[in-house]
Coordinates of C-alpha atoms in Angstrom, one line a residue:
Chain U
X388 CA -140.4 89.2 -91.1
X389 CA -139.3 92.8 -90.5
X390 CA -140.9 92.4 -86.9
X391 CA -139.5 89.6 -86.0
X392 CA -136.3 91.5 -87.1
X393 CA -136.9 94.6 -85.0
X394 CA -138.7 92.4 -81.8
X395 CA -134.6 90.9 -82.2
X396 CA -132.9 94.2 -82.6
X397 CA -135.0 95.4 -79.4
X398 CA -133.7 92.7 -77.7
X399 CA -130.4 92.8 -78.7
X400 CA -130.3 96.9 -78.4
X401 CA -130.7 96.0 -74.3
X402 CA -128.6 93.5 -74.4
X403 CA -125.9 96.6 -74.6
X404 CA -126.6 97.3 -71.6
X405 CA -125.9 94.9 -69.2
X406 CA -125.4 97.2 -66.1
X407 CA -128.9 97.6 -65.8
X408 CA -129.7 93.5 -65.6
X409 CA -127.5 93.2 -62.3
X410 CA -129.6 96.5 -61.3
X411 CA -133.0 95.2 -62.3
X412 CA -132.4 91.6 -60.8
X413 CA -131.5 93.6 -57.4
X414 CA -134.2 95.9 -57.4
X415 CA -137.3 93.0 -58.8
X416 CA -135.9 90.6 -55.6
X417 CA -135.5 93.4 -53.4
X418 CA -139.1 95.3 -53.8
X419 CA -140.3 91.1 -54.3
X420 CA -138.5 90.1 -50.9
X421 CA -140.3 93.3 -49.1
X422 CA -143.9 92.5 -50.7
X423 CA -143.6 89.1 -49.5
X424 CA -143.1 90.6 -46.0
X425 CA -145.7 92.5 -45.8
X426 CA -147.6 90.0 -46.5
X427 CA -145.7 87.7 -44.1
X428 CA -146.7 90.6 -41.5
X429 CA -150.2 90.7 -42.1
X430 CA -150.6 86.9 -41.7
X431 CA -148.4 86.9 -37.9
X432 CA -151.2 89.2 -37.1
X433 CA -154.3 86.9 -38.7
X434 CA -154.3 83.5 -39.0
X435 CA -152.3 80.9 -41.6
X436 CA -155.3 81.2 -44.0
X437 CA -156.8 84.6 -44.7
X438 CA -160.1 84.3 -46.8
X439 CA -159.0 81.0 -48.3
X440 CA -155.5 81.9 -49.5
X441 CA -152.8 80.5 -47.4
X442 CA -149.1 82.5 -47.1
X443 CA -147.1 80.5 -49.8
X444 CA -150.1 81.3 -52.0
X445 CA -149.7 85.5 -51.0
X446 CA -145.8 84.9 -51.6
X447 CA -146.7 84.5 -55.0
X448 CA -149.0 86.8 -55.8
X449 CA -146.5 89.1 -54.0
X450 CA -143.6 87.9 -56.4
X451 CA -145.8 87.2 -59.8
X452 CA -148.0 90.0 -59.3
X453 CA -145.8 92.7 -60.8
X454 CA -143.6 90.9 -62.6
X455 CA -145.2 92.2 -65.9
X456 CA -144.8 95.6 -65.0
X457 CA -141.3 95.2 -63.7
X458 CA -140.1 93.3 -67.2
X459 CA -141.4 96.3 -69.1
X460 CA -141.3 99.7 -69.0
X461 CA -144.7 100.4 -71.1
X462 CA -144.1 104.1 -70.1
X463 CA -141.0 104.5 -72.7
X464 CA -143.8 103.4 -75.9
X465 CA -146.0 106.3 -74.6
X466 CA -143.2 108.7 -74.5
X467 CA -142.2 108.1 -77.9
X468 CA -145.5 107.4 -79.8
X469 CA -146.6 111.2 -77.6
X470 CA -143.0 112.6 -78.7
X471 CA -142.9 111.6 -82.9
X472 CA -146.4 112.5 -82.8
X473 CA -146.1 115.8 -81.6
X474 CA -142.5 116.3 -83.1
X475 CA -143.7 115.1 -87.0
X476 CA -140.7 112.6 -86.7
X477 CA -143.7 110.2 -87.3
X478 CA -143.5 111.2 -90.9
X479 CA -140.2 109.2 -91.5
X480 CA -142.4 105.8 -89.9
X481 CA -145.2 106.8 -92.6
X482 CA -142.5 106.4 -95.4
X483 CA -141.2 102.8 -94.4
X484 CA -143.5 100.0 -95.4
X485 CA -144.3 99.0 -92.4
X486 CA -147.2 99.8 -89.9
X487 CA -146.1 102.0 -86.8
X488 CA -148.4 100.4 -84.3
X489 CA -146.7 97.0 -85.6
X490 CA -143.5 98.5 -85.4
X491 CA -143.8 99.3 -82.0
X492 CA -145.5 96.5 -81.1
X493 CA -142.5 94.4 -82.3
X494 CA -140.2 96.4 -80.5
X495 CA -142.1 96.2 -77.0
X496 CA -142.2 92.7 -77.3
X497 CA -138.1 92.2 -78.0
X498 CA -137.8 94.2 -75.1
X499 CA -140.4 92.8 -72.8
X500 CA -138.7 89.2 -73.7
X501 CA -135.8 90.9 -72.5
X502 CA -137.2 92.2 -69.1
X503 CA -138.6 88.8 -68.6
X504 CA -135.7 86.4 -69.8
X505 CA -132.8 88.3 -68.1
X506 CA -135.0 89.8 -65.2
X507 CA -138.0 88.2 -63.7
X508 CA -136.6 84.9 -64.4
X509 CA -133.4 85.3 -63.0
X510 CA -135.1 87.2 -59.4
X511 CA -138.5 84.5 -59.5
X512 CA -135.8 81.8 -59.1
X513 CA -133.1 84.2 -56.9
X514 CA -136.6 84.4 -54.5
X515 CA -138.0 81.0 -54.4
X516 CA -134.6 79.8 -52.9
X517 CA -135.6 81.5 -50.0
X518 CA -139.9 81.9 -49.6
X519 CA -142.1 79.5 -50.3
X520 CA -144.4 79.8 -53.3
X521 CA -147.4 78.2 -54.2
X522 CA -147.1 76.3 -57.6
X523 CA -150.2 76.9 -60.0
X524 CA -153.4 75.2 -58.5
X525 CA -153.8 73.5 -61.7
X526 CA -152.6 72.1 -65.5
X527 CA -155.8 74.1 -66.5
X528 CA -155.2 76.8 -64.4
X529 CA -151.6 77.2 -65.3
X530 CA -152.3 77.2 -69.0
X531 CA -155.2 80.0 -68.5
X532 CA -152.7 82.2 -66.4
X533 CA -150.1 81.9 -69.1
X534 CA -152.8 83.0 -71.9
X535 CA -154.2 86.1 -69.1
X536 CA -150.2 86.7 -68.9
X537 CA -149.3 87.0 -72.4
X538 CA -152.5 88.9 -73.3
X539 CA -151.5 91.3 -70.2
X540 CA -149.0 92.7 -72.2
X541 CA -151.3 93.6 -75.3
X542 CA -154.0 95.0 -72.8
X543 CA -150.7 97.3 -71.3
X544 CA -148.9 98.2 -74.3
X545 CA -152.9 99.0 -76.1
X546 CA -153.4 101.2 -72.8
X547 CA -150.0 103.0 -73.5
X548 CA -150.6 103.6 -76.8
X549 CA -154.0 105.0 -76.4
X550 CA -152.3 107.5 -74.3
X551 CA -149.7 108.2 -76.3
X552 CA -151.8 109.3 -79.3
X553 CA -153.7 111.6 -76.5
X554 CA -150.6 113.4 -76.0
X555 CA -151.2 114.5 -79.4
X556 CA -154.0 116.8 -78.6
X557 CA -153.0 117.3 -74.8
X558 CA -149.5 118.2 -75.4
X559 CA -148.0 116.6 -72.6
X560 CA -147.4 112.8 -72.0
X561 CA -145.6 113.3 -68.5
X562 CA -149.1 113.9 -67.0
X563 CA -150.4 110.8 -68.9
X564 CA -147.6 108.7 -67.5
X565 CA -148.4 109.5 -64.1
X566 CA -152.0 108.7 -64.8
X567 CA -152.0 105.5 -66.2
X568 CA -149.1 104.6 -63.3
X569 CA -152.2 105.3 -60.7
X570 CA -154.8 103.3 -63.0
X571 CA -152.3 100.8 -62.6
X572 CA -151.1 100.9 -58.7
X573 CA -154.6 101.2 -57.8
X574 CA -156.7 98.8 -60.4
X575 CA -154.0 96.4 -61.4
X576 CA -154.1 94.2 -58.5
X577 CA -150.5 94.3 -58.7
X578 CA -150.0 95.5 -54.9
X579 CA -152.8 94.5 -53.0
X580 CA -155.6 91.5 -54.5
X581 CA -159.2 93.1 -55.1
X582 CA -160.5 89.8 -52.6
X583 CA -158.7 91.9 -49.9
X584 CA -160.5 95.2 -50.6
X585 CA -163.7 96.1 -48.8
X586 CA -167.3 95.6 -49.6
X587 CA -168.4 95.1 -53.5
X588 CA -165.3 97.5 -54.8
X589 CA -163.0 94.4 -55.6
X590 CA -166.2 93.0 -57.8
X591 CA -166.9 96.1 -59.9
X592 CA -163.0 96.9 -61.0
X593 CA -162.2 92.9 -61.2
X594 CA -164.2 93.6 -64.7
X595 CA -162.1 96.9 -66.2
X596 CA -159.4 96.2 -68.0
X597 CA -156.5 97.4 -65.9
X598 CA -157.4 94.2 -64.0
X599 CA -156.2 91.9 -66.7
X600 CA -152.6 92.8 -66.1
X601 CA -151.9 91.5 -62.7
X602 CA -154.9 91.1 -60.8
X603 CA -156.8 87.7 -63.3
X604 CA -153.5 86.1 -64.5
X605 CA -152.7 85.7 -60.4
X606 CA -156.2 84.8 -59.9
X607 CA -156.4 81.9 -62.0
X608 CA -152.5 80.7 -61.2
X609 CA -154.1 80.1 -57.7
X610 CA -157.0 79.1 -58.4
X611 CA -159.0 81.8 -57.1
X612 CA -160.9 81.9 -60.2
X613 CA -162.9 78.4 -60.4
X614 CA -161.9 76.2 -63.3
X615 CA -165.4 77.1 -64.1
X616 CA -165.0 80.5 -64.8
X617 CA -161.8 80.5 -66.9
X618 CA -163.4 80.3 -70.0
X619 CA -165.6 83.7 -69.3
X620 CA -162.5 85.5 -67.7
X621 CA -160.2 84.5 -70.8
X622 CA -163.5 86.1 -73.2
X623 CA -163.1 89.1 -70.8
X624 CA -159.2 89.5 -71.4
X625 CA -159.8 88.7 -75.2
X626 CA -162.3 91.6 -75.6
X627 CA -161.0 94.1 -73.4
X628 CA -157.9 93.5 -75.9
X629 CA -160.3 93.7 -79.0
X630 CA -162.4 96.8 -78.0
X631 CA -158.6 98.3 -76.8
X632 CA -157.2 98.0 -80.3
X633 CA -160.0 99.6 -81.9
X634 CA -160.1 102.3 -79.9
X635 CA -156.1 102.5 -80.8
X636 CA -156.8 102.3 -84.5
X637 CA -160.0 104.4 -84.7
X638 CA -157.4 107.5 -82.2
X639 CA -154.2 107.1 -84.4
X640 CA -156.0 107.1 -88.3
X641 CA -157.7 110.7 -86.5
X642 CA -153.8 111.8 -85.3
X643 CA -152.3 110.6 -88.7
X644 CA -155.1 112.7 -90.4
X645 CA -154.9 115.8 -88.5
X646 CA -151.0 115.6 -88.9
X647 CA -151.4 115.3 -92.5
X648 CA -153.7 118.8 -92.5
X649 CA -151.1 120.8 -90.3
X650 CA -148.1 119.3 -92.9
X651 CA -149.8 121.2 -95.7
Chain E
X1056 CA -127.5 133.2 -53.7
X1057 CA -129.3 136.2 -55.3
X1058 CA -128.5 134.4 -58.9
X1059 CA -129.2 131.0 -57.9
X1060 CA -132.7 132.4 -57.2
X1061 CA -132.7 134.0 -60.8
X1062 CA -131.6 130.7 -62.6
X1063 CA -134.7 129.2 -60.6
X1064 CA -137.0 132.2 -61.5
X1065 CA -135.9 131.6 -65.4
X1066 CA -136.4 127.2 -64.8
X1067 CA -140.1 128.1 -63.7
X1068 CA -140.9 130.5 -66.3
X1069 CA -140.0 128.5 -69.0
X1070 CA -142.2 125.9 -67.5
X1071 CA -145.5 128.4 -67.3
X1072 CA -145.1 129.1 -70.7
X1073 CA -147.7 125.8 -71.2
X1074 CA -150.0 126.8 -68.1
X1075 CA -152.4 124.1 -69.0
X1076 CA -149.9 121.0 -69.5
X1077 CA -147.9 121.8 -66.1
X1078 CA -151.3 122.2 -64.0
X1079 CA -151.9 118.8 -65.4
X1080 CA -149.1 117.3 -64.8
X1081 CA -149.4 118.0 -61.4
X1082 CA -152.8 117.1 -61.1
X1083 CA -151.4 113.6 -62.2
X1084 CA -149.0 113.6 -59.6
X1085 CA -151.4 114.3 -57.1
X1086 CA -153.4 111.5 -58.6
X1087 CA -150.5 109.3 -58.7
X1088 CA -148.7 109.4 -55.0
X1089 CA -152.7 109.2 -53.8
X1090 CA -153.1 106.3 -55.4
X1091 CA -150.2 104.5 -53.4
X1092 CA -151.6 105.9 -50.5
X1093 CA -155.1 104.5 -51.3
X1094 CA -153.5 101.2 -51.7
X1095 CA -152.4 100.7 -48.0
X1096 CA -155.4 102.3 -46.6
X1097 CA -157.7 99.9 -48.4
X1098 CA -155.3 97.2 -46.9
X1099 CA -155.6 98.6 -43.2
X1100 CA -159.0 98.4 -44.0
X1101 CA -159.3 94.8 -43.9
X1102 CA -156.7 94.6 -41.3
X1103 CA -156.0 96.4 -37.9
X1104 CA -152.5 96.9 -38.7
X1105 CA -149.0 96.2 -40.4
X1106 CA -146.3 95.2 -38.0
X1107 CA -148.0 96.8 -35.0
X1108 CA -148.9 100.6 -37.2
X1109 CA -152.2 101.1 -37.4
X1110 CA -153.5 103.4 -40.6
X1111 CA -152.6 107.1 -38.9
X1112 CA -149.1 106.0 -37.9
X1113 CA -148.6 104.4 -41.7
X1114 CA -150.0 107.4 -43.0
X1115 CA -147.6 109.9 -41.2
X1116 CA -144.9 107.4 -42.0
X1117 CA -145.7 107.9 -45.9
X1118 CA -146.1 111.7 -45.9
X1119 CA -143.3 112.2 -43.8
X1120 CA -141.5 110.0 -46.4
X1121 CA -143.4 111.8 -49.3
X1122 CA -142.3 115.5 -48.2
X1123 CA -138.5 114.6 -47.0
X1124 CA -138.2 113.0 -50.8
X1125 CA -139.7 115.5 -52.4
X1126 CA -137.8 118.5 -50.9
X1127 CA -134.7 116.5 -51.4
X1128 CA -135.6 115.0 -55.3
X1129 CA -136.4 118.8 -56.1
X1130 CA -132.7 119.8 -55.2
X1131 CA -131.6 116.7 -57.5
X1132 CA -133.4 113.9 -59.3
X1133 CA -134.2 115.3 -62.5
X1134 CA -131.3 117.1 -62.6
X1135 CA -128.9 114.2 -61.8
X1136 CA -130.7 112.0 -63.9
X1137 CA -129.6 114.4 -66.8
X1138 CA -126.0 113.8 -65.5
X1139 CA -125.6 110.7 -67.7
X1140 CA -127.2 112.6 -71.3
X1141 CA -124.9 115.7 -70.5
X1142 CA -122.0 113.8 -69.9
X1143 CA -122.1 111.5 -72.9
X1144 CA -122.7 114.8 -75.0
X1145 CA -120.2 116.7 -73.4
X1146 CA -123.1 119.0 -72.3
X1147 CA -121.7 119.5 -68.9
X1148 CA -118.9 121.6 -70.0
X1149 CA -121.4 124.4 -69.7
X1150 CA -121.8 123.7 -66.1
X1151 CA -117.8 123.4 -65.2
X1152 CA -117.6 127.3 -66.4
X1153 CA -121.0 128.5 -64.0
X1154 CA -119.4 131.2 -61.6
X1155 CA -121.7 129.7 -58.8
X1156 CA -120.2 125.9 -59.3
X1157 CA -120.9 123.2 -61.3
X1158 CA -123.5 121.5 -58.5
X1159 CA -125.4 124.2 -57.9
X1160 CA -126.3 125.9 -61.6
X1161 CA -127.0 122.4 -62.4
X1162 CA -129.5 122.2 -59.3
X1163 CA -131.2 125.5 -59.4
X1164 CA -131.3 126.1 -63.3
X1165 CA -133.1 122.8 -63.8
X1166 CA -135.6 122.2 -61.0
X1167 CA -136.7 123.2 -57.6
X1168 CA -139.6 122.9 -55.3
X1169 CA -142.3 124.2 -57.8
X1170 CA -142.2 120.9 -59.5
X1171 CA -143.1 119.1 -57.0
X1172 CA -146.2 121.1 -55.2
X1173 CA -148.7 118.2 -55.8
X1174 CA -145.9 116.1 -53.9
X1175 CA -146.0 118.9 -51.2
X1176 CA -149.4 119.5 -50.6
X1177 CA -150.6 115.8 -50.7
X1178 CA -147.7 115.3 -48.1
X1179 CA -148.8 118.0 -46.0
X1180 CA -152.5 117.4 -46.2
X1181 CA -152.0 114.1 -45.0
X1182 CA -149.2 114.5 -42.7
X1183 CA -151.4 117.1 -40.7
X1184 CA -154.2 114.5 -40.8
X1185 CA -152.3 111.9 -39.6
X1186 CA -150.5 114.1 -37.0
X1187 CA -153.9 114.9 -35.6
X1188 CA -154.9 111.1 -35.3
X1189 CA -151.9 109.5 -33.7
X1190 CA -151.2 109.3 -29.8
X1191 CA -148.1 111.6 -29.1
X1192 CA -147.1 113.4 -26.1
X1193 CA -145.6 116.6 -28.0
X1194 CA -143.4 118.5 -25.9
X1195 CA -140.3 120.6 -27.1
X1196 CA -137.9 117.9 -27.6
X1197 CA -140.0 116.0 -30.3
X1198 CA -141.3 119.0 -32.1
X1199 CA -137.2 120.1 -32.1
X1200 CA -136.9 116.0 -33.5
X1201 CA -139.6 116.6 -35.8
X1202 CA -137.9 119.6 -37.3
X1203 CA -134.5 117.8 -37.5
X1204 CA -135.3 114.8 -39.0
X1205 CA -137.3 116.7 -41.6
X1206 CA -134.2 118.3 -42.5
X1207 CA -132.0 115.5 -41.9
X1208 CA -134.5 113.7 -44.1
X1209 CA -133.9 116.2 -46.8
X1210 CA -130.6 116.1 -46.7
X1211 CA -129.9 112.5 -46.7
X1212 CA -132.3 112.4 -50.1
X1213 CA -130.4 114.8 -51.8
X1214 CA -127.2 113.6 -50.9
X1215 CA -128.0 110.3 -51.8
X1216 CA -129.9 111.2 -55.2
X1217 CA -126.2 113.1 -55.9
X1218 CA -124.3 110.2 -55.5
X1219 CA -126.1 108.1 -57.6
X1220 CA -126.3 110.7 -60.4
X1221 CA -122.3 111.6 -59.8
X1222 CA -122.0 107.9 -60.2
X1223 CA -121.9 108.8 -64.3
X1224 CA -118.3 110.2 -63.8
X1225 CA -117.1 106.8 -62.6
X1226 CA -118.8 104.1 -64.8
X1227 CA -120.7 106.5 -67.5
X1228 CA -124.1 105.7 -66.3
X1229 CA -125.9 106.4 -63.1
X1230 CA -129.6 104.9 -64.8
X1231 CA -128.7 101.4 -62.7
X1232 CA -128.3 103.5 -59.3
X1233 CA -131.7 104.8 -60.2
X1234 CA -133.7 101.9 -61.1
X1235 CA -132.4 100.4 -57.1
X1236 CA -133.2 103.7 -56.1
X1237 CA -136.9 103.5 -57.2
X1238 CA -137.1 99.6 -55.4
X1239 CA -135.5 101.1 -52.4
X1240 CA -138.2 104.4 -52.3
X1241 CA -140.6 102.1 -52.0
X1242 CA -139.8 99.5 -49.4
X1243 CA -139.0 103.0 -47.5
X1244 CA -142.6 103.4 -47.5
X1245 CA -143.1 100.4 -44.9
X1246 CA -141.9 100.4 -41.4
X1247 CA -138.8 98.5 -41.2
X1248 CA -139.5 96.0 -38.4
X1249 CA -141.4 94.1 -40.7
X1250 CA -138.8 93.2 -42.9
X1251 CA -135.9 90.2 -42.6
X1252 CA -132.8 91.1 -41.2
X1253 CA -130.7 91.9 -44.6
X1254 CA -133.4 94.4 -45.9
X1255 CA -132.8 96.3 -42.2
X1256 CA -129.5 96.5 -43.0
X1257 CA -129.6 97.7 -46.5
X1258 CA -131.8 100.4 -45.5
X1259 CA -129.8 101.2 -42.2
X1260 CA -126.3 100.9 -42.9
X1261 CA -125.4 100.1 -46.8
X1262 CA -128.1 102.9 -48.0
X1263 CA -129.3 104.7 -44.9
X1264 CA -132.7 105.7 -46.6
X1265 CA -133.7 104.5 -43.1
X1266 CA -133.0 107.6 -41.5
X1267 CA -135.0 110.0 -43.3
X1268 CA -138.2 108.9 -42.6
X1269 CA -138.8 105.8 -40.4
X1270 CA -136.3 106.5 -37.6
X1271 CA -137.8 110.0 -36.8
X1272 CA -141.1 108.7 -37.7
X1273 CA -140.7 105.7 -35.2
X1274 CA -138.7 107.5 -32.2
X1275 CA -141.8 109.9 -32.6
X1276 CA -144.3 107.7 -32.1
X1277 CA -142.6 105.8 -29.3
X1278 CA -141.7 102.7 -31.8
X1279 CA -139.5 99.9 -30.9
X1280 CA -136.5 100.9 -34.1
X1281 CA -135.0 97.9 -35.3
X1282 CA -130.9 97.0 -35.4
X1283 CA -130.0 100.6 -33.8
X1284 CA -132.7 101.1 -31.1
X1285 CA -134.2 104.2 -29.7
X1286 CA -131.4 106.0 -28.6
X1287 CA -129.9 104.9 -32.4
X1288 CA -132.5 108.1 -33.7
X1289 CA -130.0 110.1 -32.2
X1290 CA -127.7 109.6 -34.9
X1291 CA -129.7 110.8 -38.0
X1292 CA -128.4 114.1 -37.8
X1293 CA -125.1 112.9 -37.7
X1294 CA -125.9 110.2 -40.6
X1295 CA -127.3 113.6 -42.7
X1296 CA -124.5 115.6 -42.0
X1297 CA -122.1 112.4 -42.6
X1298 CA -123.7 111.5 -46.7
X1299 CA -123.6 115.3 -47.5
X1300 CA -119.7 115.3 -47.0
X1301 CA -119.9 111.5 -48.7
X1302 CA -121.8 113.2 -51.5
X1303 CA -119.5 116.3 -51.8
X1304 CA -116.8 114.1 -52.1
X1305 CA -118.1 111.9 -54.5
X1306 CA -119.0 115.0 -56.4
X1307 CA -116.0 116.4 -56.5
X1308 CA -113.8 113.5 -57.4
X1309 CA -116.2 112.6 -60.2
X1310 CA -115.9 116.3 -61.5
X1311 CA -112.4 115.9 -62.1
X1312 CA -112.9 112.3 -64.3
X1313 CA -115.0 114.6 -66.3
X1314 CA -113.5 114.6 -69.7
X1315 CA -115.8 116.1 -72.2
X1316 CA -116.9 114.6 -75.5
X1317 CA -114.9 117.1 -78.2
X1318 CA -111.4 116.2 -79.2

């Protein structure tokens, strides 16, 4: 119940806000508008079907790709989890009875909703008035990009976390930011589709984990991954998720220890 | 000038004071602006070209971008960005008393150049490359273009980047301006004839971010440059010099809505 409270006081605490929804809306259809471009660009110069994917199917990848990572800022968790690590401010979370990692958790997703409701939605339907977009390719596949979609927001917010807790022992988390922000542009599939890049480089980071927050969810909304493989792609999601949150529970019982030494 | 260089000198100090986290932090940088650059060039990979640029004329296009931005966001982001903390604190007061002016203590006290040497020298590593790889007949007219419309390009990033952050004396927030900013920094990244007709215009004439990188970058390279055509790269100085004064004034107007938080 306290979750649910704070995943609605997140989302209300934005609501304050609302500047920054006529701002987001502008800047998600502007940056989706000049994706679908560059895309449209690359196909004058091809043919109407590059490597089984025609155009309205690029539109949206172009405009679905990113929307996780334009709904939420995962970069403001790391920040904070690095900062009341390093500051002790953690101490007054240790004192409430709830879990931090829930806490958070909780607050992420208020806010997320938030990015998503009075965002994404809002610039999808803004952009499909003018592009064409490929619906799903499937019920099936529709329902296993929804699952790959939600569970893309516990692989990123695990991701930022981990980090977070890193900062820690690095002392910085600005240089963790701008790290996971390259794992991401470059492994996420958000920009370009790993079918696109050369030889067998696509193949081998399809299977790390960065690639279950744009790169699968798109895959199986078009179809690109058979109905076939769903099943072992949604496994693949669910354990990268798994072996992610134990790696974020084994990191933060070591920083909560090692805090507890230095508070003497 | 001789104490805006000591309130700089006293900004990076206080940064070495942690060697080991700032030469990561720009090792991340470096990191992170290569892995946009990686992006594309995996895309030119599988195809010849992007509205008629082939991978050297996108790469010059994107370190040209890179270093005009990053000049220009070290006179101004961070610092402007902190506009909207110090003036809902009243932490600007501080500034309004600085016997070099309220713009400039704010500028050289809280950033600079040295923040943004992995920006820098991935910029200019590539930018040579990419220099070296494209077909242009150099003579002394384009390398006196290529000199202008690096400082043009400088100039309209600060100016811009000031506006938005002065934008917190009018509407007591400038975080908005910054999140269009960041959508508009990267569709500057592209060359602009491949986009629809509004987007041209946006980055041409409402925002000219236009301007500091793609015109030069395109006159340069003998481009065809959309909406203002090839005598149109004539104008970026004039568009530089003409957002400074638009920047000054919106600076100086904001200034006096500046009302402190005490009281």
């Amino acid at each position: 119940m306290p979750y649910a409270f704070t995943a609605a006081l997140a989302f209300k605490a934005r609501l304050a806000y609302r500047s920054e929804i006529w701002a987001g809306v502008t800047g998600f259809s502007a940056l989706s508008l000049s994706k679908v471009a560059v895309w449209a660009a690359i196909y004058a110069t091809s043919s109407q079907v590059i490597d089984g994917i025609p155009l309205p199917a690029m539109n949206a990848y172009a405009l679905l790709a990113g929307a996780m990572l334009a709904a939420w800022d995962w970069s403001d968790f790391l920040e904070t989890t690095g900062r009341v690590l390093k500051s002790g401010d953690i101490t007054s979370y240790l004192v409430k009875p709830v879990n931090y990692l829930w806490f958070q958790f909780a607050n992420e997703l208020g806010r997320a909703a938030f990015g998503h409701l009075l965002v994404v939605i809002p610039s999808v339907l803004l952009v499909i008035a003018f592009v064409p977009v490929a619906p799903p390719a499937s019920g099936a596949h529709a329902a296993a990009a929804l699952v790959l979609y939600l569970n893309a927001f516990v692989v990123l917010f695990l991701l930022a976390g981990i980090l977070g807790i890193c900062a820690f022992w690095l002392m910085t988390t600005f240089s963790l930011e701008w790290l996971l922000g390259a794992l991401l542009q470059l492994l996420s599939g958000a920009m370009v589709p790993f079918w696109f890049f050369p030889g067998n480089i696509g193949n081998f980071v399809s299977w790390l984990p960065f690639a279950f927050v744009a790169y699968h969810p798109m895959s199986a909304y078009l179809g690109v991954t058979s109905q076939s493989q769903l099943p072992l792609v949604l496994v693949m999601a669910l354990s990268w998720s798994a072996i992610l949150a134990a790696a974020l529970i084994v990191l933060w019982r070591r920083a909560v220890h090692a805090l507890q030494i230095q508070g003497g | 000038m001789k104490r805006l260089f000591a309130l700089n000198v006293m900004h990076i100090r206080s940064h070495l004071q942690f060697r080991g986290a700032f030469l990561l932090d720009r090792v991340a940088q470096l990191i992170s602006y290569a892995a946009g650059f990686i992006v594309l060039w995996l895309l030119l990979q599988r195809f010849p070209s992007l509205g008629g640029w082939t991978w050297p004329e996108l790469a010059l296009l994107l370190s040209f971008q890179l270093f005009v931005y990053s000049v220009g966001a070290s006179l101004s982001l961070v610092q402007m960005r902190s506009l909207d903390h110090l003036v809902q604190r009243g932490g600007f007061d501080v500034f309004l008393l600085s016997p070099v002016g309220a713009w400039s203590h704010l500028v050289f006290a809280n950033g600079g150049p040295f923040g943004y040497a992995a920006h820098i020298l991935l910029s200019c590593t590539v930018g040579a490359w990419a220099l070296a790889n494209v077909e242009v007949q150099w003579n002394a007219g384009l390398l006196l273009l290529l000199v202008v419309g690096l400082l043009s390009g400088i100039a309209i990033y600060t100016a811009l980047i000031t506006i938005f952050g002065a934008l917190t004396f009018y509407i007591g927030r400038s975080r908005p301006a910054f999140l269009l900013f960041a959508s508009l920094m990267v569709i500057a990244q592209y060359p602009l004839n491949i986009f629809p007709l509004a987007i041209q215009i946006l980055m041409l004439v409402l925002v000219p971010v236009g301007f500091a990188s793609y015109v030069p970058v395109a006159f340069l390279l003998g481009k065809e440059i959309v909406i203002i055509g090839n005598s149109g790269a004539i104008l970026t100085p004039a568009v530089a010099i003409g957002m400074v004064v638009l920047a000054a004034t919106v600076w100086r107007f904001g200034i006096r809505r500046y009302e402190s938080a005490g009281g």
